[in-house]
Amino acid sequence: MDKIAVLIPCYNEEKTIEKVIKDTQRCLPEAVIYVYNNNSTDRTVEIAKACGAIVRNEYMQGKGNVIRRMFREIEAQCYIMVDGDDTYPMESASEMVDKVLNHNADMVVGDRLSSTYFTQNKRPFHNFGNSLVRSSINRLFDCDVRDIMTGYRAFSYEFVKTFPVLSKGFEIETEMTIHAVTNNMQIENVVIEYRDRPAGSESKLNTYSDGFRVIRTISRLYRDYKPMHFFSAMAFVLAVLAIIFIIPVFKEYWETGLVQRFPTLIVCGFTMIAALQAFFNGMMLQNMAINNRRTFEMQLNGLHRKKMSVIAEEKDVN
């Protein structure tokens, strides 16, 4: 088990990968650096190997697929994940490592939005999207994470080995955040200085398609982790619609003793039944979510004991 593993997912980053690796070696000389190549067609792999990084490959395209491979293969007490585009300063890495190793943090977020992101980033829709996602998640999940989409994070062994990677692309950061929040894992924020990509380096993030994926991921995870809230809201909307449309039918019946709009009455009846079904589905799924939390806690305890055992054995060997 490595003490510190630096994980760098890469796709065509030949212009910046050398600087990222050298900055990492300077700021974290004790770390083992892993570059995970995701089908690059330029000199990324050649440069990374020449700089002394361990290079591995993930052939399924997408950042989520790369992170799944990294988390599955690497064993470490502390993980630092950073993009290979040289937008994040490695000088902040030691503080992030300290929070994991010495302050029990499960995930440390490199917070760009509290510093230079909005002045450095030249894509206004990215700025708007980051703010929207941050406010949505903090409101829906009752938390205070200051940067949801950052690619600069530190993780504990327990987080990495319990995180179920379901996303394939850039929505993976959102999934990480919600996983940590809903499982009551310790999250810390470290303010970092963000810098835009250097000239000639192009972002792989598509503002619109990846933005819609992030929104879809938030909706899916809200349904999965907070089913009572999700289905109660659905039940409320359906019930309100049924009541609104059935009031004129009852009013007409009260005045004339006749029901003239049977289709409306039938549709409203089925809509109210759907509302009740949604509510009771939420109750059942909430119980399942609570049981999943219990199982997760047991798994977490087992992983912690495993990690401490490995560390103790390594100390005995040394």
Short mmCIF file of C-alpha atoms in Angstrom, two decimals:
data_model
loop_
_atom_site.label_atom_id
_atom_site.label_comp_id
_atom_site.label_asym_id
_atom_site.label_seq_id
_atom_site.Cartn_x
_atom_site.Cartn_y
_atom_site.Cartn_z
CA MET A 1 0.00 0.00 0.00
CA ASP A 2 1.39 3.40 -1.03
CA LYS A 3 1.24 6.15 1.55
CA ILE A 4 0.31 8.80 -1.04
CA ALA A 5 -0.80 8.04 -4.59
CA VAL A 6 -1.27 10.84 -7.11
CA LEU A 7 -3.76 9.87 -9.81
CA ILE A 8 -3.73 11.80 -13.08
CA PRO A 9 -6.39 10.89 -15.69
CA CYS A 10 -5.18 11.98 -19.12
CA TYR A 11 -6.50 12.32 -22.64
CA ASN A 12 -4.23 14.21 -25.07
CA GLU A 13 -2.38 16.39 -22.53
CA GLU A 14 1.11 16.44 -24.10
CA LYS A 15 1.42 20.21 -23.66
CA THR A 16 0.91 20.16 -19.88
CA ILE A 17 1.54 16.69 -18.46
CA GLU A 18 5.29 17.20 -17.97
CA LYS A 19 4.75 20.29 -15.81
CA VAL A 20 2.04 18.58 -13.76
CA ILE A 21 4.32 15.60 -13.02
CA LYS A 22 7.33 17.74 -12.18
CA ASP A 23 5.26 20.01 -9.92
CA THR A 24 3.96 16.91 -8.16
CA GLN A 25 7.46 15.51 -7.67
CA ARG A 26 8.57 18.84 -6.21
CA CYS A 27 5.58 19.32 -3.87
CA LEU A 28 5.03 15.66 -2.90
CA PRO A 29 8.40 13.93 -3.28
CA GLU A 30 7.20 10.89 -1.29
CA ALA A 31 4.18 10.26 -3.54
CA VAL A 32 3.84 7.62 -6.24
CA ILE A 33 2.54 9.20 -9.44
CA TYR A 34 0.15 7.26 -11.70
CA VAL A 35 -0.85 8.57 -15.11
CA TYR A 36 -3.91 6.82 -16.55
CA ASN A 37 -3.98 7.20 -20.30
CA ASN A 38 -7.44 7.24 -21.89
CA ASN A 39 -6.68 6.52 -25.57
CA SER A 40 -4.46 9.56 -26.14
CA THR A 41 -3.30 10.05 -29.71
CA ASP A 42 -0.49 12.50 -28.94
CA ARG A 43 2.78 12.15 -26.95
CA THR A 44 1.15 12.11 -23.48
CA VAL A 45 2.28 8.56 -22.67
CA GLU A 46 5.83 9.07 -23.93
CA ILE A 47 6.30 12.28 -21.93
CA ALA A 48 4.77 10.83 -18.75
CA LYS A 49 7.08 7.80 -18.84
CA ALA A 50 10.10 10.00 -19.47
CA CYS A 51 9.21 12.07 -16.39
CA GLY A 52 9.17 8.98 -14.16
CA ALA A 53 5.42 8.44 -13.75
CA ILE A 54 3.83 4.99 -13.77
CA VAL A 55 1.62 4.87 -16.87
CA ARG A 56 -1.42 2.63 -17.16
CA ASN A 57 -4.23 2.48 -19.70
CA GLU A 58 -8.01 2.61 -19.66
CA TYR A 59 -9.43 1.78 -23.09
CA MET A 60 -13.08 2.66 -22.35
CA GLN A 61 -13.45 6.36 -23.17
CA GLY A 62 -14.65 8.73 -20.47
CA LYS A 63 -13.35 10.21 -17.24
CA GLY A 64 -15.72 8.10 -15.14
CA ASN A 65 -14.31 4.93 -16.69
CA VAL A 66 -10.77 6.09 -15.96
CA ILE A 67 -11.56 6.83 -12.31
CA ARG A 68 -13.21 3.43 -11.91
CA ARG A 69 -10.00 1.80 -13.15
CA MET A 70 -7.77 3.94 -10.91
CA PHE A 71 -9.79 3.33 -7.77
CA ARG A 72 -9.96 -0.39 -8.47
CA GLU A 73 -6.23 -0.89 -9.03
CA ILE A 74 -4.44 1.46 -6.62
CA GLU A 75 -4.00 0.81 -2.89
CA ALA A 76 -2.96 3.83 -0.82
CA GLN A 77 -3.57 5.55 2.49
CA CYS A 78 -4.22 8.85 0.72
CA TYR A 79 -5.14 9.56 -2.88
CA ILE A 80 -4.69 12.85 -4.70
CA MET A 81 -6.63 13.17 -7.94
CA VAL A 82 -5.66 16.01 -10.26
CA ASP A 83 -6.30 16.74 -13.93
CA GLY A 84 -3.40 16.68 -16.36
CA ASP A 85 -4.20 20.11 -17.82
CA ASP A 86 -2.10 22.19 -15.35
CA THR A 87 -5.06 24.23 -14.11
CA TYR A 88 -4.56 23.24 -10.45
CA PRO A 89 -1.54 24.21 -8.30
CA MET A 90 0.21 21.23 -6.71
CA GLU A 91 1.40 23.53 -3.92
CA SER A 92 -1.97 22.91 -2.23
CA ALA A 93 -1.57 19.12 -2.30
CA SER A 94 0.35 18.86 1.00
CA GLU A 95 -2.46 20.60 2.91
CA MET A 96 -5.00 18.27 1.31
CA VAL A 97 -2.91 15.20 2.22
CA ASP A 98 -2.60 16.42 5.81
CA LYS A 99 -6.38 16.64 6.16
CA VAL A 100 -6.76 13.04 5.01
CA LEU A 101 -3.89 11.48 6.96
CA ASN A 102 -4.06 13.54 10.17
CA HIS A 103 -7.58 14.99 10.39
CA ASN A 104 -9.72 12.01 9.33
CA ALA A 105 -11.09 13.63 6.16
CA ASP A 106 -12.64 11.22 3.69
CA MET A 107 -12.74 13.71 0.82
CA VAL A 108 -10.95 17.05 0.46
CA VAL A 109 -12.30 19.37 -2.21
CA GLY A 110 -9.97 21.74 -4.04
CA ASP A 111 -12.21 24.83 -3.99
CA ARG A 112 -11.69 26.95 -7.11
CA LEU A 113 -14.92 28.93 -6.89
CA SER A 114 -13.89 30.80 -3.73
CA SER A 115 -10.72 32.14 -5.34
CA THR A 116 -9.79 32.84 -8.96
CA TYR A 117 -12.08 30.61 -11.04
CA PHE A 118 -14.57 33.24 -12.19
CA THR A 119 -11.81 35.60 -13.32
CA GLN A 120 -9.53 32.99 -14.89
CA ASN A 121 -12.14 30.88 -16.69
CA LYS A 122 -13.07 32.41 -20.04
CA ARG A 123 -16.24 30.32 -20.61
CA PRO A 124 -19.24 32.12 -19.06
CA PHE A 125 -21.58 29.12 -19.35
CA HIS A 126 -19.10 27.04 -17.35
CA ASN A 127 -19.17 29.70 -14.64
CA PHE A 128 -22.97 29.69 -14.59
CA GLY A 129 -23.12 25.90 -14.63
CA ASN A 130 -20.72 25.52 -11.70
CA SER A 131 -22.71 27.99 -9.61
CA LEU A 132 -26.01 26.29 -10.51
CA VAL A 133 -24.77 22.80 -9.66
CA ARG A 134 -23.23 23.97 -6.37
CA SER A 135 -26.39 25.73 -5.18
CA SER A 136 -28.63 22.83 -6.31
CA ILE A 137 -26.68 20.14 -4.48
CA ASN A 138 -26.19 22.18 -1.32
CA ARG A 139 -29.92 22.89 -1.20
CA LEU A 140 -31.17 19.41 -2.14
CA PHE A 141 -28.74 17.51 0.09
CA ASP A 142 -28.44 20.07 2.92
CA CYS A 143 -24.67 20.44 2.78
CA ASP A 144 -22.00 23.11 2.28
CA VAL A 145 -19.63 21.90 -0.43
CA ARG A 146 -18.08 24.92 -2.09
CA ASP A 147 -17.00 23.41 -5.42
CA ILE A 148 -18.85 20.42 -6.83
CA MET A 149 -17.20 20.08 -10.25
CA THR A 150 -13.55 20.47 -9.32
CA GLY A 151 -11.17 17.80 -10.59
CA TYR A 152 -8.69 18.40 -7.75
CA ARG A 153 -9.48 16.26 -4.71
CA ALA A 154 -7.95 14.10 -2.02
CA PHE A 155 -9.52 10.87 -0.75
CA SER A 156 -9.14 8.41 2.06
CA TYR A 157 -8.73 4.69 1.45
CA GLU A 158 -12.22 4.10 2.84
CA PHE A 159 -13.81 6.54 0.39
CA VAL A 160 -12.08 5.10 -2.67
CA LYS A 161 -12.92 1.48 -1.87
CA THR A 162 -16.60 2.17 -1.08
CA PHE A 163 -17.37 4.57 -3.93
CA PRO A 164 -19.55 2.88 -6.60
CA VAL A 165 -18.59 4.50 -9.90
CA LEU A 166 -21.72 4.58 -12.07
CA SER A 167 -21.01 7.56 -14.31
CA LYS A 168 -18.91 7.35 -17.46
CA GLY A 169 -18.03 10.99 -18.09
CA PHE A 170 -17.46 14.34 -16.39
CA GLU A 171 -20.52 13.97 -14.15
CA ILE A 172 -18.33 11.72 -11.99
CA GLU A 173 -17.33 14.66 -9.72
CA THR A 174 -20.98 15.30 -8.89
CA GLU A 175 -21.46 11.63 -8.05
CA MET A 176 -18.43 11.67 -5.74
CA THR A 177 -19.73 14.66 -3.82
CA ILE A 178 -23.22 13.26 -3.32
CA HIS A 179 -21.82 9.86 -2.27
CA ALA A 180 -19.74 11.52 0.46
CA VAL A 181 -22.56 13.80 1.65
CA THR A 182 -25.30 11.18 1.86
CA ASN A 183 -23.07 8.64 3.65
CA ASN A 184 -22.05 11.20 6.29
CA MET A 185 -18.37 11.10 5.32
CA GLN A 186 -16.10 13.91 6.46
CA ILE A 187 -15.65 16.53 3.72
CA GLU A 188 -13.13 19.36 3.92
CA ASN A 189 -12.68 22.34 1.60
CA VAL A 190 -9.28 23.78 0.70
CA VAL A 191 -9.25 27.03 -1.28
CA ILE A 192 -6.92 26.76 -4.27
CA GLU A 193 -5.74 29.16 -6.94
CA TYR A 194 -7.23 28.19 -10.31
CA ARG A 195 -5.56 29.08 -13.59
CA ASP A 196 -7.00 28.67 -17.08
CA ARG A 197 -5.53 26.21 -19.53
CA PRO A 198 -2.34 27.38 -21.26
CA ALA A 199 -2.45 28.30 -24.94
CA GLY A 200 -2.79 25.28 -27.20
CA SER A 201 -4.41 23.09 -24.54
CA GLU A 202 -8.08 22.35 -25.23
CA SER A 203 -10.81 21.38 -22.79
CA LYS A 204 -12.62 18.07 -23.38
CA LEU A 205 -15.70 19.25 -21.48
CA ASN A 206 -18.74 20.00 -23.63
CA THR A 207 -20.74 22.76 -21.96
CA TYR A 208 -24.18 21.60 -23.04
CA SER A 209 -24.09 17.80 -23.35
CA ASP A 210 -21.97 17.32 -20.21
CA GLY A 211 -24.08 19.92 -18.40
CA PHE A 212 -27.27 17.96 -19.11
CA ARG A 213 -25.56 14.76 -17.93
CA VAL A 214 -24.68 16.45 -14.63
CA ILE A 215 -28.29 17.60 -14.13
CA ARG A 216 -29.56 14.10 -14.93
CA THR A 217 -27.06 12.63 -12.47
CA ILE A 218 -28.23 14.98 -9.69
CA SER A 219 -31.86 13.95 -10.30
CA ARG A 220 -31.00 10.24 -10.32
CA LEU A 221 -28.93 10.42 -7.14
CA TYR A 222 -31.57 12.52 -5.36
CA ARG A 223 -34.11 9.81 -6.20
CA ASP A 224 -31.76 7.03 -5.04
CA TYR A 225 -30.44 8.61 -1.85
CA LYS A 226 -33.51 10.61 -0.75
CA PRO A 227 -36.44 8.61 -2.14
CA MET A 228 -38.97 9.87 0.43
CA HIS A 229 -38.31 13.48 -0.53
CA PHE A 230 -38.30 12.72 -4.26
CA PHE A 231 -41.50 10.67 -4.37
CA SER A 232 -43.32 12.87 -1.84
CA ALA A 233 -42.72 15.84 -4.12
CA MET A 234 -44.03 13.83 -7.06
CA ALA A 235 -47.07 12.74 -5.04
CA PHE A 236 -47.77 16.34 -4.00
CA VAL A 237 -47.68 17.61 -7.60
CA LEU A 238 -49.99 14.81 -8.82
CA ALA A 239 -52.42 15.33 -5.94
CA VAL A 240 -52.59 19.10 -6.53
CA LEU A 241 -53.29 18.58 -10.25
CA ALA A 242 -56.03 16.06 -9.47
CA ILE A 243 -57.68 18.42 -6.97
CA ILE A 244 -57.49 21.44 -9.28
CA PHE A 245 -59.21 19.66 -12.17
CA ILE A 246 -61.81 17.82 -10.10
CA ILE A 247 -63.09 20.91 -8.23
CA PRO A 248 -65.19 22.14 -11.24
CA VAL A 249 -66.68 18.64 -11.59
CA PHE A 250 -67.77 18.59 -7.94
CA LYS A 251 -69.03 22.16 -8.14
CA GLU A 252 -71.16 21.28 -11.15
CA TYR A 253 -72.49 18.18 -9.40
CA TRP A 254 -73.35 20.19 -6.29
CA GLU A 255 -75.33 22.72 -8.35
CA THR A 256 -77.09 20.39 -10.83
CA GLY A 257 -76.86 16.89 -9.38
CA LEU A 258 -75.28 15.73 -12.63
CA VAL A 259 -71.77 14.75 -13.70
CA GLN A 260 -71.22 16.10 -17.20
CA ARG A 261 -67.46 15.45 -17.49
CA PHE A 262 -66.88 11.80 -16.78
CA PRO A 263 -63.46 11.70 -18.57
CA THR A 264 -62.15 14.45 -16.29
CA LEU A 265 -63.49 12.63 -13.23
CA ILE A 266 -61.86 9.35 -14.30
CA VAL A 267 -58.50 10.94 -15.12
CA CYS A 268 -58.47 12.81 -11.79
CA GLY A 269 -59.23 9.57 -9.97
CA PHE A 270 -56.34 7.76 -11.61
CA THR A 271 -54.05 10.75 -10.98
CA MET A 272 -54.88 10.67 -7.26
CA ILE A 273 -54.20 6.92 -7.19
CA ALA A 274 -50.81 7.58 -8.84
CA ALA A 275 -50.08 10.18 -6.15
CA LEU A 276 -50.81 7.66 -3.40
CA GLN A 277 -48.65 5.04 -5.13
CA ALA A 278 -45.76 7.51 -5.41
CA PHE A 279 -46.03 8.34 -1.70
CA PHE A 280 -46.01 4.71 -0.57
CA ASN A 281 -43.20 3.87 -3.02
CA GLY A 282 -41.18 6.62 -1.36
CA MET A 283 -41.83 5.11 2.08
CA MET A 284 -40.69 1.63 0.97
CA LEU A 285 -37.62 2.92 -0.85
CA GLN A 286 -36.69 5.06 2.16
CA ASN A 287 -36.57 1.93 4.32
CA MET A 288 -34.38 0.24 1.71
CA ALA A 289 -32.06 3.29 1.68
CA ILE A 290 -31.74 3.11 5.49
CA ASN A 291 -30.81 -0.57 5.26
CA ASN A 292 -28.25 0.25 2.59
CA ARG A 293 -26.72 2.82 4.95
CA ARG A 294 -26.40 0.18 7.66
CA THR A 295 -24.68 -2.17 5.22
CA PHE A 296 -22.38 0.64 4.09
CA GLU A 297 -21.32 1.40 7.67
CA MET A 298 -20.43 -2.25 8.24
CA GLN A 299 -18.42 -2.29 5.01
CA LEU A 300 -16.67 0.91 6.06
CA ASN A 301 -15.67 -0.57 9.40
CA GLY A 302 -14.26 -3.67 7.70
CA LEU A 303 -12.19 -1.58 5.27
CA HIS A 304 -10.81 0.54 8.10
CA ARG A 305 -9.69 -2.56 10.00
CA LYS A 306 -8.08 -3.92 6.82
CA LYS A 307 -6.18 -0.67 6.23
CA MET A 308 -4.90 -0.48 9.80
CA SER A 309 -3.79 -4.12 9.64
CA VAL A 310 -1.83 -3.52 6.43
CA ILE A 311 -0.19 -0.39 7.84
CA ALA A 312 0.80 -2.28 11.01
CA GLU A 313 2.31 -5.14 8.98
CA GLU A 314 4.32 -2.70 6.85
CA LYS A 315 5.66 -0.99 9.97
CA ASP A 316 6.73 -4.38 11.36
CA VAL A 317 8.52 -5.22 8.10
CA ASN A 318 10.34 -1.88 8.06
#
